[in-house]
Each structure stands twice: as C-alpha cells, then as structure tokens.
Tab-separated table of C-alpha atoms and ligand atoms in Angstrom:
chain	number	residue	atom	x	y	z
A	1	MET	CA	30.986	84.632	29.796
A	2	THR	CA	34.594	83.982	28.878
A	3	GLN	CA	36.973	85.198	31.558
A	4	VAL	CA	40.639	85.814	30.907
A	5	PRO	CA	42.382	86.515	34.210
A	6	PHE	CA	45.466	88.718	34.183
A	7	LEU	CA	47.477	85.894	35.744
A	8	ASP	CA	46.652	82.271	36.559
A	9	LEU	CA	49.191	80.844	38.999
A	10	ARG	CA	46.969	77.919	39.998
A	11	ARG	CA	47.048	76.611	36.465
A	12	HIS	CA	50.765	77.335	36.293
A	13	HIS	CA	51.517	75.132	39.297
A	14	ALA	CA	49.023	72.328	38.705
A	15	PRO	CA	51.304	70.205	36.475
A	16	ILE	CA	54.205	70.347	38.964
A	17	ARG	CA	52.178	70.011	42.139
A	18	ASP	CA	53.486	66.543	43.033
A	19	GLU	CA	57.067	67.490	42.279
A	20	LEU	CA	56.766	70.586	44.488
A	21	MET	CA	55.201	68.620	47.347
A	22	ALA	CA	58.022	66.073	47.210
A	23	ALA	CA	60.594	68.872	47.289
A	24	PHE	CA	58.903	70.461	50.310
A	25	GLU	CA	59.024	67.129	52.108
A	26	ALA	CA	62.737	66.916	51.380
A	27	VAL	CA	63.216	70.389	52.892
A	28	LEU	CA	61.086	69.440	55.871
A	29	ASP	CA	63.005	66.199	56.400
A	30	THR	CA	66.363	67.980	56.357
A	31	SER	CA	65.254	71.205	58.098
A	32	ALA	CA	67.196	73.211	55.507
A	33	PHE	CA	64.963	76.244	55.909
A	34	ALA	CA	67.216	79.323	55.676
A	35	GLY	CA	69.805	79.127	52.909
A	36	GLY	CA	71.344	75.636	52.843
A	37	PRO	CA	71.764	72.928	50.214
A	38	PHE	CA	68.531	73.540	48.258
A	39	VAL	CA	69.382	77.203	47.841
A	40	GLN	CA	72.996	76.355	46.933
A	41	GLN	CA	71.894	73.954	44.216
A	42	PHE	CA	69.512	76.558	42.806
A	43	GLU	CA	72.361	79.108	42.775
A	44	LYS	CA	74.461	76.736	40.669
A	45	ASP	CA	71.577	76.041	38.305
A	46	PHE	CA	70.633	79.672	37.883
A	47	ALA	CA	74.214	80.868	37.310
A	48	ALA	CA	74.541	78.217	34.597
A	49	TYR	CA	71.246	79.315	33.069
A	50	CYS	CA	72.314	82.988	32.960
A	51	GLY	CA	75.806	82.141	31.756
A	52	THR	CA	77.544	83.730	34.741
A	53	ARG	CA	80.127	82.305	37.111
A	54	HIS	CA	78.272	83.188	40.302
A	55	CYS	CA	74.756	83.493	41.647
A	56	VAL	CA	73.874	84.641	45.153
A	57	ALA	CA	70.263	83.964	46.126
A	58	VAL	CA	68.596	86.593	48.300
A	59	GLY	CA	65.200	87.384	49.770
A	60	SER	CA	63.730	89.458	46.927
A	61	GLY	CA	64.543	91.440	43.798
A	62	THR	CA	64.608	94.566	45.929
A	63	ASP	CA	67.279	92.966	48.180
A	64	ALA	CA	69.220	91.968	45.065
A	65	LEU	CA	69.344	95.548	43.752
A	66	TRP	CA	70.154	97.037	47.136
A	67	LEU	CA	72.943	94.571	48.001
A	68	ALA	CA	74.402	94.866	44.491
A	69	LEU	CA	74.752	98.616	45.011
A	70	LEU	CA	76.216	98.173	48.504
A	71	ALA	CA	78.720	95.646	47.134
A	72	LEU	CA	79.859	98.270	44.623
A	73	GLY	CA	80.435	100.684	47.490
A	74	VAL	CA	77.560	103.010	46.634
A	75	GLY	CA	76.689	105.230	49.583
A	76	PRO	CA	75.700	108.695	50.786
A	77	GLY	CA	76.625	111.533	48.444
A	78	ASP	CA	76.610	109.259	45.413
A	79	GLU	CA	74.293	109.349	42.434
A	80	VAL	CA	72.937	106.299	40.640
A	81	ILE	CA	71.368	106.615	37.208
A	82	THR	CA	68.238	104.686	36.245
A	83	VAL	CA	64.965	105.205	34.363
A	84	PRO	CA	61.704	106.649	35.701
A	85	MET	CA	59.616	104.040	33.842
A	86	THR	CA	60.207	101.103	36.180
A	87	PHE	CA	58.861	99.513	39.316
A	88	MET	CA	59.499	101.614	42.421
A	89	ALA	CA	62.003	99.052	43.807
A	90	THR	CA	64.746	100.102	41.374
A	91	ALA	CA	64.793	103.608	42.842
A	92	GLU	CA	64.164	102.434	46.405
A	93	ALA	CA	67.318	100.317	46.286
A	94	ILE	CA	69.290	103.419	45.321
A	95	THR	CA	67.749	105.419	48.153
A	96	TYR	CA	68.349	102.629	50.702
A	97	ALA	CA	71.990	102.486	49.655
A	98	GLY	CA	72.108	106.134	50.742
A	99	ALA	CA	72.487	107.494	47.206
A	100	ARG	CA	70.318	109.736	45.043
A	101	PRO	CA	68.428	108.400	42.026
A	102	VAL	CA	69.088	110.326	38.807
A	103	PHE	CA	66.756	109.591	35.930
A	104	VAL	CA	67.273	109.157	32.206
A	105	ASP	CA	64.215	108.905	29.965
A	106	ILE	CA	63.336	105.776	27.993
A	107	ASP	CA	63.334	105.074	24.285
A	108	ARG	CA	59.779	105.278	22.932
A	109	ASP	CA	59.951	102.016	20.983
A	110	THR	CA	61.503	99.601	23.463
A	111	TYR	CA	60.607	101.369	26.741
A	112	THR	CA	64.170	100.901	27.995
A	113	MET	CA	66.893	103.446	28.864
A	114	ASP	CA	67.627	105.778	25.940
A	115	PRO	CA	71.433	105.582	25.585
A	116	ARG	CA	71.454	108.925	23.727
A	117	LEU	CA	70.434	110.650	26.969
A	118	LEU	CA	72.817	108.819	29.270
A	119	LYS	CA	76.024	110.829	28.886
A	120	GLN	CA	74.444	114.135	29.897
A	121	ALA	CA	73.176	112.584	33.146
A	122	ILE	CA	76.652	111.537	34.303
A	123	THR	CA	78.344	113.711	36.929
A	124	PRO	CA	81.487	113.256	39.052
A	125	ARG	CA	79.178	111.744	41.709
A	126	THR	CA	77.732	109.002	39.466
A	127	ARG	CA	78.672	105.663	41.045
A	128	ALA	CA	76.487	103.190	39.135
A	129	ILE	CA	74.054	102.888	36.226
A	130	ILE	CA	70.980	100.631	36.410
A	131	PRO	CA	69.358	99.927	33.052
A	132	VAL	CA	66.014	98.146	33.483
A	133	HIS	CA	65.066	95.302	31.133
A	134	LEU	CA	61.421	96.316	31.146
A	135	TYR	CA	58.547	93.973	30.252
A	136	GLY	CA	60.964	91.182	29.249
A	137	GLN	CA	63.183	93.020	26.780
A	138	MET	CA	66.775	93.954	27.511
A	139	ALA	CA	67.965	97.546	27.440
A	140	ASP	CA	70.365	98.548	24.661
A	141	MET	CA	73.397	97.251	26.536
A	142	GLU	CA	76.164	97.871	23.993
A	143	PRO	CA	75.985	101.697	23.903
A	144	ILE	CA	75.122	101.827	27.615
A	145	LEU	CA	78.190	99.759	28.539
A	146	ALA	CA	80.407	101.744	26.164
A	147	ILE	CA	79.463	105.016	27.875
A	148	ALA	CA	79.705	103.460	31.357
A	149	ARG	CA	83.167	102.012	30.667
A	150	ALA	CA	84.418	105.257	29.173
A	151	HIS	CA	83.560	106.895	32.516
A	152	GLY	CA	84.630	103.955	34.699
A	153	ILE	CA	81.116	103.514	36.096
A	154	PRO	CA	79.818	100.027	36.976
A	155	VAL	CA	76.541	98.775	35.506
A	156	VAL	CA	73.893	96.846	37.470
A	157	GLU	CA	71.196	95.228	35.352
A	158	ASP	CA	67.674	95.281	36.731
A	159	ALA	CA	66.708	91.971	35.137
A	160	CYS	CA	63.726	91.422	37.448
A	161	GLN	CA	61.410	91.147	34.417
A	162	ALA	CA	63.838	89.471	32.039
A	163	HIS	CA	64.710	85.885	33.080
A	164	GLY	CA	66.058	84.332	29.900
A	165	ALA	CA	65.898	87.465	27.755
A	166	ALA	CA	68.959	87.897	25.558
A	167	TYR	CA	70.818	90.631	23.697
A	168	GLN	CA	73.183	89.631	20.903
A	169	GLY	CA	72.937	86.043	22.079
A	170	ARG	CA	73.984	86.640	25.663
A	171	ARG	CA	71.441	86.453	28.471
A	172	ALA	CA	70.201	89.106	30.853
A	173	GLY	CA	72.356	89.334	33.945
A	174	ALA	CA	75.541	88.416	32.088
A	175	TRP	CA	76.181	91.891	30.632
A	176	GLY	CA	76.649	94.217	33.558
A	177	ASP	CA	78.984	93.999	36.552
A	178	LEU	CA	76.043	92.498	38.410
A	179	GLY	CA	72.577	91.363	37.340
A	180	CYS	CA	69.571	91.411	39.654
A	181	PHE	CA	66.568	89.117	39.480
A	182	SER	CA	63.264	88.858	41.314
A	183	PHE	CA	61.404	85.591	41.819
A	184	TYR	CA	58.203	87.240	42.921
A	185	PRO	CA	55.435	84.718	42.074
A	186	GLY	CA	54.197	86.459	38.920
A	187	LYS	CA	57.629	86.874	37.279
A	188	ASN	CA	58.716	84.602	34.398
A	189	LEU	CA	60.538	82.557	37.037
A	190	GLY	CA	58.540	82.859	40.236
A	191	ALA	CA	58.975	81.368	43.694
A	192	LEU	CA	56.084	80.344	45.926
A	193	GLY	CA	56.713	83.444	47.959
A	194	GLU	CA	59.479	86.027	47.846
A	195	GLY	CA	62.901	85.494	46.331
A	196	GLY	CA	65.659	87.156	44.352
A	197	ALA	CA	69.217	86.680	43.103
A	198	VAL	CA	72.336	88.563	42.108
A	199	VAL	CA	74.437	87.075	39.311
A	200	THR	CA	77.966	88.147	38.414
A	201	ASN	CA	81.228	86.976	36.915
A	202	ASP	CA	83.214	88.842	39.567
A	203	GLU	CA	84.203	86.619	42.457
A	204	ASN	CA	84.824	89.484	44.868
A	205	LEU	CA	81.449	91.053	44.197
A	206	ALA	CA	79.753	87.667	44.622
A	207	ARG	CA	81.519	87.141	47.944
A	208	THR	CA	80.569	90.610	49.150
A	209	VAL	CA	76.879	90.144	48.245
A	210	ALA	CA	76.902	86.725	49.946
A	211	MET	CA	78.361	88.288	53.063
A	212	LEU	CA	75.956	91.229	53.073
A	213	ARG	CA	72.894	88.983	52.797
A	214	ASP	CA	74.030	87.126	55.919
A	215	HIS	CA	74.726	89.924	58.421
A	216	GLY	CA	78.127	90.717	56.955
A	217	GLN	CA	79.599	87.420	58.120
A	218	ALA	CA	81.670	85.057	56.022
A	219	ARG	CA	82.275	82.922	59.114
A	220	LYS	CA	79.584	82.456	61.757
A	221	TYR	CA	79.618	85.274	64.343
A	222	TYR	CA	82.614	87.043	62.781
A	223	HIS	CA	81.053	90.135	61.238
A	224	ASP	CA	83.382	91.978	58.877
A	225	ARG	CA	80.818	94.638	58.095
A	226	VAL	CA	77.242	95.582	58.838
A	227	GLY	CA	75.013	93.546	56.582
A	228	TRP	CA	71.422	92.439	56.753
A	229	ASN	CA	69.283	89.293	56.740
A	230	ALA	CA	68.482	88.821	53.072
A	231	ARG	CA	68.824	85.048	52.801
A	232	MET	CA	66.606	82.953	50.555
A	233	ASP	CA	64.312	80.374	52.167
A	234	GLY	CA	65.177	76.709	51.644
A	235	LEU	CA	61.628	76.067	50.471
A	236	GLN	CA	62.003	78.703	47.781
A	237	GLY	CA	65.345	77.279	46.667
A	238	ALA	CA	63.747	73.853	46.312
A	239	ALA	CA	60.725	75.192	44.410
A	240	LEU	CA	62.864	77.368	42.137
A	241	GLN	CA	65.066	74.415	41.129
A	242	ILE	CA	61.952	72.673	39.861
A	243	LYS	CA	60.485	75.737	38.208
A	244	LEU	CA	63.751	76.731	36.505
A	245	LYS	CA	63.577	73.539	34.433
A	246	ARG	CA	60.357	74.837	32.895
A	247	LEU	CA	61.410	78.449	32.355
A	248	GLU	CA	62.510	78.005	28.739
A	249	ALA	CA	59.266	76.290	27.741
A	250	GLY	CA	57.351	79.068	29.505
A	251	ASN	CA	59.308	81.786	27.713
A	252	GLU	CA	58.719	80.089	24.364
A	253	ALA	CA	54.981	79.885	25.089
A	254	ARG	CA	54.975	83.594	25.961
A	255	ARG	CA	56.707	84.361	22.654
A	256	ARG	CA	54.081	82.337	20.775
A	257	HIS	CA	51.262	84.214	22.469
A	258	ALA	CA	53.009	87.498	21.628
A	259	ALA	CA	53.226	86.500	17.961
A	260	GLN	CA	49.546	85.600	17.966
A	261	TYR	CA	48.586	88.912	19.605
A	262	ARG	CA	50.729	90.709	17.041
A	263	ALA	CA	49.088	88.963	14.073
A	264	LEU	CA	45.580	89.534	15.416
A	265	LEU	CA	46.177	93.191	16.282
A	266	ALA	CA	48.180	94.122	13.175
A	267	ASP	CA	45.195	95.743	11.479
A	268	ALA	CA	43.760	97.339	14.618
A	269	GLY	CA	43.778	101.128	14.477
A	270	GLY	CA	45.007	103.192	17.418
A	271	VAL	CA	47.080	100.552	19.161
A	272	SER	CA	50.892	100.535	19.409
A	273	LEU	CA	52.345	97.054	19.642
A	274	PRO	CA	55.611	96.193	21.443
A	275	VAL	CA	58.734	96.580	19.326
A	276	GLU	CA	61.393	93.863	19.468
A	277	ARG	CA	64.913	95.198	19.137
A	278	PRO	CA	66.687	93.343	16.298
A	279	GLY	CA	69.141	90.776	17.659
A	280	SER	CA	67.307	90.600	20.986
A	281	ARG	CA	65.154	87.941	22.561
A	282	HIS	CA	62.099	89.423	24.244
A	283	VAL	CA	60.603	87.053	26.833
A	284	TYR	CA	57.330	88.957	27.316
A	285	HIS	CA	57.074	89.144	31.050
A	286	LEU	CA	54.298	91.522	30.016
A	287	PHE	CA	52.647	92.178	26.665
A	288	VAL	CA	52.250	95.933	26.792
A	289	VAL	CA	50.376	97.930	24.171
A	290	ARG	CA	49.676	101.648	24.098
A	291	VAL	CA	46.177	102.922	23.471
A	292	PRO	CA	44.368	106.262	23.671
A	293	ASP	CA	41.667	106.506	26.370
A	294	ARG	CA	43.621	103.880	28.286
A	295	ASP	CA	41.710	104.055	31.571
A	296	ALA	CA	38.348	103.664	29.820
A	297	VAL	CA	39.695	100.787	27.700
A	298	LEU	CA	41.014	99.042	30.829
A	299	ARG	CA	37.638	99.364	32.542
A	300	GLU	CA	35.570	98.273	29.552
A	301	LEU	CA	37.789	95.230	28.883
A	302	GLY	CA	37.407	94.246	32.538
A	303	GLU	CA	33.630	94.396	32.158
A	304	ARG	CA	33.948	92.042	29.170
A	305	GLY	CA	35.993	89.530	31.196
A	306	VAL	CA	39.429	90.565	29.937
A	307	HIS	CA	41.558	91.547	32.930
A	308	CYS	CA	44.470	93.821	32.109
A	309	GLY	CA	47.053	95.720	34.152
A	310	ILE	CA	49.008	98.976	34.009
A	311	HIS	CA	52.791	98.927	34.356
A	312	TYR	CA	53.125	101.636	35.516
A	313	PRO	CA	50.550	104.409	35.864
A	314	ILE	CA	52.901	106.913	37.546
A	315	PRO	CA	56.584	107.186	36.622
A	316	VAL	CA	58.904	107.071	39.613
A	317	HIS	CA	60.035	110.725	39.354
A	318	LEU	CA	56.428	111.833	39.905
A	319	GLN	CA	55.761	109.583	42.905
A	320	GLU	CA	54.864	111.343	46.127
A	321	ALA	CA	57.704	109.457	47.861
A	322	TYR	CA	60.213	111.291	45.638
A	323	ARG	CA	58.695	114.741	45.938
A	324	ASP	CA	61.925	115.880	47.636
A	325	LEU	CA	63.892	115.304	44.433
A	326	GLY	CA	62.046	118.301	42.990
A	327	LEU	CA	61.317	116.647	39.647
A	328	ARG	CA	58.310	117.882	37.673
A	329	VAL	CA	55.884	116.888	34.953
A	330	GLY	CA	57.507	117.391	31.555
A	331	MET	CA	61.035	116.402	32.588
A	332	PHE	CA	60.821	112.840	31.232
A	333	PRO	CA	58.195	113.167	28.512
A	334	VAL	CA	58.461	109.699	26.977
A	335	SER	CA	58.026	107.970	30.342
A	336	GLU	CA	55.153	110.277	31.179
A	337	GLN	CA	53.361	109.642	27.890
A	338	CYS	CA	53.847	105.888	28.242
A	339	ALA	CA	52.553	105.947	31.805
A	340	ALA	CA	49.340	107.487	30.467
A	341	GLU	CA	48.903	105.025	27.599
A	342	VAL	CA	50.352	101.624	28.514
A	343	LEU	CA	48.040	98.664	28.932
A	344	SER	CA	49.287	95.170	29.835
A	345	LEU	CA	47.248	92.416	28.202
A	346	PRO	CA	47.026	88.966	29.842
A	347	MET	CA	50.339	87.152	29.238
A	348	TYR	CA	51.456	83.861	30.786
A	349	PRO	CA	52.483	80.478	29.382
A	350	GLU	CA	49.149	78.805	30.197
A	351	LEU	CA	47.048	81.147	28.021
A	352	THR	CA	45.233	79.256	25.280
A	353	GLU	CA	45.001	80.352	21.650
A	354	ASP	CA	41.279	80.895	22.192
A	355	GLN	CA	41.965	83.190	25.121
A	356	VAL	CA	44.481	85.253	23.142
A	357	GLU	CA	41.967	85.503	20.310
A	358	PHE	CA	39.225	86.588	22.694
A	359	VAL	CA	41.438	89.282	24.235
A	360	ALA	CA	42.456	90.627	20.814
A	361	GLN	CA	38.879	90.626	19.553
A	362	GLU	CA	37.561	92.452	22.624
A	363	LEU	CA	40.379	95.000	22.458
A	364	LYS	CA	39.686	95.678	18.776
A	365	ARG	CA	35.957	96.122	19.428
A	366	CYS	CA	36.664	98.455	22.274
A	367	LEU	CA	39.114	100.546	20.241
A	368	SER	CA	36.813	100.924	17.273
A	369	ARG	CA	33.991	102.035	19.577
A	370	HIS	CA	36.298	104.679	20.998
A	371	ALA	CA	37.507	105.755	17.559
A	372	ALA	CA	33.880	106.189	16.420
A	373	THR	CA	33.071	108.277	19.492
A	374	ARG	CA	36.127	110.436	18.903
A	375	SER	CA	35.443	111.126	15.244
A	376	ALA	CA	31.838	111.988	16.129
A	377	ALA	CA	32.991	114.504	18.703
A	378	ALA	CA	33.323	118.108	17.527
A	379	VAL	CA	36.575	118.767	19.365
A	380	PRO	CA	39.461	116.423	18.584
A	381	GLN	CA	40.944	114.715	21.619
A	382	PRO	CA	44.668	115.179	22.094
A	383	THR	CA	45.132	111.442	22.638
A	384	ALA	CA	43.829	110.799	19.098
A	385	GLN	CA	47.201	112.055	17.878
A	386	LEU	CA	49.030	109.120	19.424
A	387	VAL	CA	51.781	108.063	17.067
A	388	PRO	CA	51.975	104.289	16.796
A	389	CYS	CA	55.535	103.253	17.479
A	390	ALA	CA	55.509	99.965	15.568
B	1	LIG	C1	59.615	92.922	40.503
B	1	LIG	C2	60.605	93.992	40.253
B	1	LIG	C3	61.518	94.413	41.220
B	1	LIG	C4	61.451	93.995	42.661
B	1	LIG	O1	61.433	92.654	42.897
B	1	LIG	P1	60.815	92.080	44.278
B	1	LIG	O2	61.178	90.646	44.234
B	1	LIG	O3	59.342	92.307	44.208
B	1	LIG	O4	61.442	92.793	45.394
B	1	LIG	C5	62.475	95.342	40.855
B	1	LIG	N1	62.528	95.848	39.625
B	1	LIG	C6	61.641	95.498	38.671
B	1	LIG	C7	61.760	96.100	37.313
B	1	LIG	C8	60.640	94.565	38.956
B	1	LIG	O5	59.756	94.246	38.013
C-alpha cells in the first residue's frame, strides 16, 4: 500500500549527507561546540537572507521569543498581545517573561491575527504585540504595525513557521522590532536538533539578546544582568549554514505541491483550502485544510496510508495550563472553530507529484463518503454547515 508519511527527514537529509558529515568533522577538529565561528557565520548568512542587519542565534524558537521580550523590557505586570491559534511556545514566552498573555482572535481566511480586533485588546499595560505567521503565511503586518506604532508598542514577529515568507516583498522577521525563528527539525529551515534565532535591525536590541543568551555577559565573567544559557550549538550552526542554501528551493517545492493540492481539491465538496493573502508569499510550512468530521477524516486517512496532523487541536486560551487566565469557550470563536476543523496534509519539499495526487484522491474519497453518510442521516449535523473560506 502507498504510504505518505507526514514528514520524511531522512529523505530530506540524504542528498546533503556528505556535506553535513564534512561540516561536523570541521566542528570536531576545531572544538567550536558552543557558539563560535560556525554559529557566527550562520548568523551573518541568516540576517542577509531575512534582510535584517542583525541575527542572534539561540537554543530554540522558544528561547528566541522569550529573550526578545526580555530585551524589550517586558516583565511582571505587563500584558503582551498574541493569538490563541498558535503553538503553546508563543504564550509560554510571555509567561516566562513575567507578563500576562492577552489574546486576539484570528482572521478566518488566513488564520493570522485579525487586525480589526487588535485595538480593543490594547490597555495601558500592553508592552508588546506578537503576531504569529501561522502555517507559513505572514500576518497582516501593515495594519498591525500601524496600530502598534500609534500606541508606541513594539512588535515581535513569531516567524517560527515562516522562514522565507514575505509580505509586500519584504521577508518575515524584517517587519517587526524583532523577528523570532525556530530551527526545530521539521520547520522549513530545520537544524539537526534544537535551534532558534532573533533577527532585528536594532543594534541595541541585538546586543541585549546576545548578552541575555550568554548569562548576561558581554565580556567573560562580567555579568551586567541576569541572563540565561541559550546559546546555539556549533554543530547546529554548521548544519544550518548548509541547509540555508537549500531553503529557497525547498520553499519553491512546497509552493508547487500547494498548487497541485489546490488544483486537485478545487472540485472537492466540504473542504476549505488555504487562502493566500494577495501580495504575500506563503511558504507552506503546513498545508492546512478545514473539513467537517475532522477527527474521523484524520483516522480514516491514516488507515489508508496518508498521515496527517492537527495544528492545533486546542487553542492556547483553553489549555489547562492557562486555566488561571479565566478564559472560556466562546471567547475566541474563530480560533475555536478552526481548532475543531483544521487538518494538516503531508507537506515537505521531497513529496512527489504521485504522493500529492494520492493524498488528494484519498481525501476526496473520504469526504464524499462522509457527505453521503450525512445526507442519509435524518438529523443534519452542525458541522455540515461549515462555510468554505476559499
Ligand atoms: C515551533 C514554534 C515555536 C517554538 O519553537 P521551538 O524551536 O520548538 O522552541 C514557537 N512558535 C511557533 C508558532 C512555532 O511553530
């Protein structure tokens, strides 16, 4: 039976295996294990790629978000605005900075922060805004930045899913005061372990993040403030230099697969396809559709060899960990509806056209079976009223 895994990192690394091994030997020969020249070279390369003046490599995307907030001076008593439809780390970084996450719902087409809801969430305590470039598409930065600037509030981009995405021709990370990236292995640019980076055009912010990631020292054993160990490994810096050279080709392949999915699923009933914002470049970290009976569809596709994911089944405001915030079902209805309906189809550069076709065909079969069952049922299911957003 055909099997389409959700991710295939072995195949991703096979063509660069020799190059990676040579780079590891170079790290081994120079013992540049924590920070050091390999990381510094990657920082230069990645800043150039993003179109920013500075890049500070750190241990993970979570570190990047947390240190970015600390560099802005966010602390206890402050509020930081973000979206509930994101990975937990966005909110965790806010909490670990000592501040309180405040949520703004997402736009139902692009799944990113709805700028029309932003203003009403701002209070005198708001110290930062974190739009999340979810699934590989940037948030609507122009209105978000206009509102933020009018209130004098800095913007931190969560670009952990958006390496190489662009908005009006400028790349993710280059719009806000700081941009945060993750190099978790499955991201569009992934390390061979954990990694992250903060990019910025502001020299002071870059210096502060660099200090914070290294125990608050700019000079060895002179600690200006309390920082943390959030340095990037030399091995990761070396691997990321090599992998960065292939990021554009990977993003283009993802965009081709997305176009093929789109063409094949155009006539499928009951499925909402991702919407690309005009003037934006979506880099399809994930290809997320919305379907009724999502959990059954996920299970049945798995049985047919098509392995999908859910990003994310529970919005952050409804997580047990944030029970203390006192937020309830119904407060962020778009996020909540998406959480119930989103389904991530296999998406990575190494997918073949045959695999994309197989996934689309199996999804269509599955959906028409469900549609037939629903129309045969006496009582209409509420999920049958799903409004396609494309
Ligand atoms: C992956 C991710 C993070 C966290 O990155 P790590 O490197 O896993 O710490 C944060 N935000 C979003 C939106 C992510 O997808």
